[in-house]
mmCIF file of C-alpha atoms in Angstrom:
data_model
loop_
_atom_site.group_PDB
_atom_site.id
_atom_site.type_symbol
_atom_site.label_atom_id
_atom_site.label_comp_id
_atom_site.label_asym_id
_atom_site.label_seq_id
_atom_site.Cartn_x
_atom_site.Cartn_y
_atom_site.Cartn_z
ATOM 1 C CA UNK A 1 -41.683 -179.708 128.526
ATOM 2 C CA UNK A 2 -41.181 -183.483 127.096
ATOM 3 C CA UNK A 3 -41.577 -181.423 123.523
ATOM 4 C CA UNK A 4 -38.655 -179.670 123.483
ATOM 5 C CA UNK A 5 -36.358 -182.309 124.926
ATOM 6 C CA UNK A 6 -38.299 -184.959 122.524
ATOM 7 C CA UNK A 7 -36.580 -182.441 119.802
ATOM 8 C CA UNK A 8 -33.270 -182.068 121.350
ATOM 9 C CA UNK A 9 -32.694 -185.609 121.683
ATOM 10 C CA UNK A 10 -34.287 -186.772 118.145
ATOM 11 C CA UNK A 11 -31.799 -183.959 116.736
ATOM 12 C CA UNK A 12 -29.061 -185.362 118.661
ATOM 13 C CA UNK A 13 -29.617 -188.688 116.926
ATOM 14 C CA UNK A 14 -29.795 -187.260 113.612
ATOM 15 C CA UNK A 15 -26.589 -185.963 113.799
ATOM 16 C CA UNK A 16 -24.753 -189.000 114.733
ATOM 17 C CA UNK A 17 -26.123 -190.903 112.614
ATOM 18 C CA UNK A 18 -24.790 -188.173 110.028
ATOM 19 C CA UNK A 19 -21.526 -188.468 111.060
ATOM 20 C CA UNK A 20 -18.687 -190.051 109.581
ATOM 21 C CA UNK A 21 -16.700 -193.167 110.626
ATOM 22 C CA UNK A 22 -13.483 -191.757 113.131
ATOM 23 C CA UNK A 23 -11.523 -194.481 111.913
ATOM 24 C CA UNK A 24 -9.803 -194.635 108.301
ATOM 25 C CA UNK A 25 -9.210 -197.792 106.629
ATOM 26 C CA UNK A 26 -5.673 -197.723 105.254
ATOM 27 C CA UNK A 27 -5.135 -198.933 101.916
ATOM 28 C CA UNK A 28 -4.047 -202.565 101.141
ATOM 29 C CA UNK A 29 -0.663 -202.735 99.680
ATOM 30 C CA UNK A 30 0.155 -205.335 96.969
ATOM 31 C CA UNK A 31 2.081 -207.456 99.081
ATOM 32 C CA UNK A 32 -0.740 -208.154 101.178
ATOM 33 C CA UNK A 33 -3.494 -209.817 98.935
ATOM 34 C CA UNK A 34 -3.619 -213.423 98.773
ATOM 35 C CA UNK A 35 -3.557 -215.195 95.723
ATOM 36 C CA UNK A 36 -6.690 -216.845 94.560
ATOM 37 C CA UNK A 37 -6.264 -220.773 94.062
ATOM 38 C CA UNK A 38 -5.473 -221.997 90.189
ATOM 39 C CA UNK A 39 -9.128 -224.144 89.454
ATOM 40 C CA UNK A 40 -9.158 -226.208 86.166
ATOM 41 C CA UNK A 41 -12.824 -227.453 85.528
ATOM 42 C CA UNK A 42 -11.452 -230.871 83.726
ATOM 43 C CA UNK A 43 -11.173 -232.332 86.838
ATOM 44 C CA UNK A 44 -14.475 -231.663 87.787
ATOM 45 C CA UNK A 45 -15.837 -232.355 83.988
ATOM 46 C CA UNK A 46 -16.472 -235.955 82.681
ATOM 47 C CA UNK A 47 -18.411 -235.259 79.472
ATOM 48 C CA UNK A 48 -16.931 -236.334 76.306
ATOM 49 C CA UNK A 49 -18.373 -235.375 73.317
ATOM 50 C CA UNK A 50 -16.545 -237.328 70.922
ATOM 51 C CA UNK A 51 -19.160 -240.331 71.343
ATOM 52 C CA UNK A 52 -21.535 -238.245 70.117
ATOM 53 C CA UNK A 53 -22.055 -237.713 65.977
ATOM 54 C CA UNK A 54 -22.804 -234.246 64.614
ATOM 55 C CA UNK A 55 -25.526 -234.072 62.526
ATOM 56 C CA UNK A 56 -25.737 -232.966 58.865
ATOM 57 C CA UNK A 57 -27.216 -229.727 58.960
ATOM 58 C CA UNK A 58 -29.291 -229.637 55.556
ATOM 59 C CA UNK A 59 -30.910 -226.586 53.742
ATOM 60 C CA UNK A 60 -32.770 -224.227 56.607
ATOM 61 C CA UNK A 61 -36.501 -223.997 56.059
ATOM 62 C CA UNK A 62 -37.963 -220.834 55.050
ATOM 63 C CA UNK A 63 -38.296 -218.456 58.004
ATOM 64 C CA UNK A 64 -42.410 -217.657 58.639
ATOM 65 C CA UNK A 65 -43.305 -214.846 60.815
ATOM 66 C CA UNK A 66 -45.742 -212.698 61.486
ATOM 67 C CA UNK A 67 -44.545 -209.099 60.435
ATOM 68 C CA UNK A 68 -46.545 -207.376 57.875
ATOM 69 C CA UNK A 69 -45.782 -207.682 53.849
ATOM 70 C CA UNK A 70 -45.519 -204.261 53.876
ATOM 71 C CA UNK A 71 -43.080 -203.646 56.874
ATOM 72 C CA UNK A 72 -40.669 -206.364 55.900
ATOM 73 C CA UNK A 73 -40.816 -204.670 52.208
ATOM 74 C CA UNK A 74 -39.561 -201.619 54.034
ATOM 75 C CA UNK A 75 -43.135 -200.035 53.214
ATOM 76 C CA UNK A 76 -44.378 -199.427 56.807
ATOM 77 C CA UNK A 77 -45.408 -196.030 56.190
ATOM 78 C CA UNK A 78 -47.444 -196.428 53.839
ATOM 79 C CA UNK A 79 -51.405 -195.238 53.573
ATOM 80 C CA UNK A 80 -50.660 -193.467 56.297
ATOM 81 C CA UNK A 81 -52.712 -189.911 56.264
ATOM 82 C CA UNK A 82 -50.717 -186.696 57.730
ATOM 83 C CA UNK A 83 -52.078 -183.367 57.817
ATOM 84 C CA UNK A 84 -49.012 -180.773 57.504
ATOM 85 C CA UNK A 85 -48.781 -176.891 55.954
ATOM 86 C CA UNK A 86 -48.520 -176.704 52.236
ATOM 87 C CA UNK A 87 -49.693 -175.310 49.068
ATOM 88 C CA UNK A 88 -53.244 -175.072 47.755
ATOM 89 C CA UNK A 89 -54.504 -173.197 44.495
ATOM 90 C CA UNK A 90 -57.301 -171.032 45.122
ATOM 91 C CA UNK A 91 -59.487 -170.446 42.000
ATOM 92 C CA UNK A 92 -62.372 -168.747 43.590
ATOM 93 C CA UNK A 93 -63.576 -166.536 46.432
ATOM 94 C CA UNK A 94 -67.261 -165.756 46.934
ATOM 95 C CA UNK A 95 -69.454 -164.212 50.035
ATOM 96 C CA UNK A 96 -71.923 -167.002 49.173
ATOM 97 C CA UNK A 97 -71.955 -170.439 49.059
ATOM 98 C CA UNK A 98 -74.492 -171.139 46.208
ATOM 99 C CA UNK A 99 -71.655 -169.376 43.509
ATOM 100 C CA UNK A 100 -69.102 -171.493 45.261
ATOM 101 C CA UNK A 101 -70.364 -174.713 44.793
ATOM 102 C CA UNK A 102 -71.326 -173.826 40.830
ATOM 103 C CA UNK A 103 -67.660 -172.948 40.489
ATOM 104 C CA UNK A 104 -66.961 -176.399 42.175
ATOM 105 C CA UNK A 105 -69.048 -178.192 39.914
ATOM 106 C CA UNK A 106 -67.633 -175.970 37.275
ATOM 107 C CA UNK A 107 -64.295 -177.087 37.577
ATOM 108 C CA UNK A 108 -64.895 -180.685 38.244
ATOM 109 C CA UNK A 109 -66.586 -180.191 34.686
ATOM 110 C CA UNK A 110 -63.852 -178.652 33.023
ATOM 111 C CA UNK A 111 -61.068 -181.297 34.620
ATOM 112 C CA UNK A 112 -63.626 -184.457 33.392
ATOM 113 C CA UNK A 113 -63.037 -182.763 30.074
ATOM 114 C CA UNK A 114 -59.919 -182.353 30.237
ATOM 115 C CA UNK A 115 -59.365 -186.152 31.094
ATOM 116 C CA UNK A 116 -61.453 -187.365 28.428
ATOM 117 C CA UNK A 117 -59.151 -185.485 25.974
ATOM 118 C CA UNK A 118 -56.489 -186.621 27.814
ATOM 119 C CA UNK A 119 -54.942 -183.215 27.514
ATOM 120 C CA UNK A 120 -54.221 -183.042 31.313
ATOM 121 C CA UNK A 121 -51.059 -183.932 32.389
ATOM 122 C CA UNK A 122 -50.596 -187.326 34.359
ATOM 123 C CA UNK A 123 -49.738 -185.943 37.744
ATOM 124 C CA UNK A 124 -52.904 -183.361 37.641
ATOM 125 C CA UNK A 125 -55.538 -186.284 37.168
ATOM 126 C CA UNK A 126 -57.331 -186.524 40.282
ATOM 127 C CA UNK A 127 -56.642 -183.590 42.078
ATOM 128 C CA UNK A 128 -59.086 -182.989 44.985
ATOM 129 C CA UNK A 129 -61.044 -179.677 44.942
ATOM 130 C CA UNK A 130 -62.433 -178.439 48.387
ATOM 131 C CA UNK A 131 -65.057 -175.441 49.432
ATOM 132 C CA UNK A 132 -63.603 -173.884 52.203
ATOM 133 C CA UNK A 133 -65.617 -171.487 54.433
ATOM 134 C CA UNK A 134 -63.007 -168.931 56.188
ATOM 135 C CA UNK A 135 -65.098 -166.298 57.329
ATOM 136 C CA UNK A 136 -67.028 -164.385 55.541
ATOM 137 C CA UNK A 137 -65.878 -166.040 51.961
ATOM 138 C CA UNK A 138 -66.311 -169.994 50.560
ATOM 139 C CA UNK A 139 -63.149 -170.682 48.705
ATOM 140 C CA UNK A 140 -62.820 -172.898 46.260
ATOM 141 C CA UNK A 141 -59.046 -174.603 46.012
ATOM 142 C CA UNK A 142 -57.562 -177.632 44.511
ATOM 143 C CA UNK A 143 -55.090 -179.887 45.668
ATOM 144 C CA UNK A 144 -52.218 -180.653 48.275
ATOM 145 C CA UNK A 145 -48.999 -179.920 47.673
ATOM 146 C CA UNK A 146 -45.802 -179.887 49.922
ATOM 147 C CA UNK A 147 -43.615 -177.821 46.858
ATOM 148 C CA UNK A 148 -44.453 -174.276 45.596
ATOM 149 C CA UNK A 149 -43.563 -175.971 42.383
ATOM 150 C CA UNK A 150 -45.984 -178.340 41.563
ATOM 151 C CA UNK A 151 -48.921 -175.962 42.830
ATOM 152 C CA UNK A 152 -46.945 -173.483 40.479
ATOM 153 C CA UNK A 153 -47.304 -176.185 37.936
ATOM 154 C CA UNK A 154 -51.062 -176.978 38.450
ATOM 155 C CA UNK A 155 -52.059 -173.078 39.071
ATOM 156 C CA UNK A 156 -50.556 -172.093 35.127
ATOM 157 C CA UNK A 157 -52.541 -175.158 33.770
ATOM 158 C CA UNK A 158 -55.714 -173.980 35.813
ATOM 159 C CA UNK A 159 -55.445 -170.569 34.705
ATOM 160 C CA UNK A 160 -56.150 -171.392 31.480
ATOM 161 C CA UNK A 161 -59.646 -172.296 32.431
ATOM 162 C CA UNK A 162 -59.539 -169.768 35.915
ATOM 163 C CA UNK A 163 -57.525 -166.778 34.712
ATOM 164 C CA UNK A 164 -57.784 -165.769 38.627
ATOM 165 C CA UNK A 165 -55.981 -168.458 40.344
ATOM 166 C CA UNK A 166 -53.445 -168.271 42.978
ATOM 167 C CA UNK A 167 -51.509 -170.511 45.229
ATOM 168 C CA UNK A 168 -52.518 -169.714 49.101
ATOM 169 C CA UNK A 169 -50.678 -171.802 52.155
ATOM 170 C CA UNK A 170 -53.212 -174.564 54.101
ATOM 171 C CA UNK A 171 -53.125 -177.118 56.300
ATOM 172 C CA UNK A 172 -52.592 -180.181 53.670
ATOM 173 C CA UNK A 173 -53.731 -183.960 53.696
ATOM 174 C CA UNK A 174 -50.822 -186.027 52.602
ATOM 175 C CA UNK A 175 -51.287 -189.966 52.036
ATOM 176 C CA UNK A 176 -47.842 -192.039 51.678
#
């Protein structure tokens, strides 16, 4: 019995507390506001700064801090590793992994030869060569490349040696 009058009255409450004010505030006209007093602060100030000299400022030291080299030489992103889609070239495809790696050491062969002739191009020294296992073949592909052309350019100089190869998408290491 106390329950549902509890209820009642707790709802009662609720709404009053909801409700509005019954009076209005009318707005203040222009006339009405008072004007706030002038204050000037010199006759509260008494420091005079004339009596005191300004001192030479000579040359400014050199500012030390402790930011990075390499972030203050707008370098910050450098060394960093991020893996991304690209371009591989894909010289070989084999069901096992023994012919795989003798094409890997094949072609490492055949690039160290290349260098000591120095008939390879600058920008295909050093290109990394991986043995991939995708189910059921090893692959063996060279480099990372973010542009179809320069894995264009590296597959025509690796066919020479790899009349086979072909450029195949991959998930790509890429160091800044």
């Amino acid at each position: 019995m106390y329950g549902k009058l509890g209820v009642i009255v707790l709802l009662m409450m609720f709404v009053s507390a909801c409700a509005g004010p019954r009076e209005v505030a009318e707005p203040v006209e222009e006339s009405e506001v008072l004007p706030s007093p002038e204050v000037r602060l010199s006759a509260y100030e008494d420091f005079d700064a004339s009596r005191y000299e300004e001192p030479e400022l000579g040359p400014m030291p050199p500012i030390e801090h402790d930011v990075p080299a390499r972030l203050m030489e707008g370098r910050a992103d450098e060394g960093i590793r991020r893996e991304l889609q690209g371009l591989r070239v894909q010289i070989h495809s084999s069901l096992e992994k023994s012919e795989a790696v003798e094409v890997e050491e094949e072609l490492q062969e055949w690039l160290r030869s290349e260098n000591e002739n120095e008939a390879v191009p600058s920008a295909l020294r050093d290109l990394p060569i991986y043995v991939v296992y995708i189910q059921p073949y090893y692959r063996v592909r060279v480099g990372n490349f973010t542009s179809r052309e320069a894995a264009d350019r590296v597959r025509r100089y690796v066919a020479r040696q790899f009349p086979n190869a072909f450029i195949v998408p991959d998930t790509v290491v890429i160091t800044r």
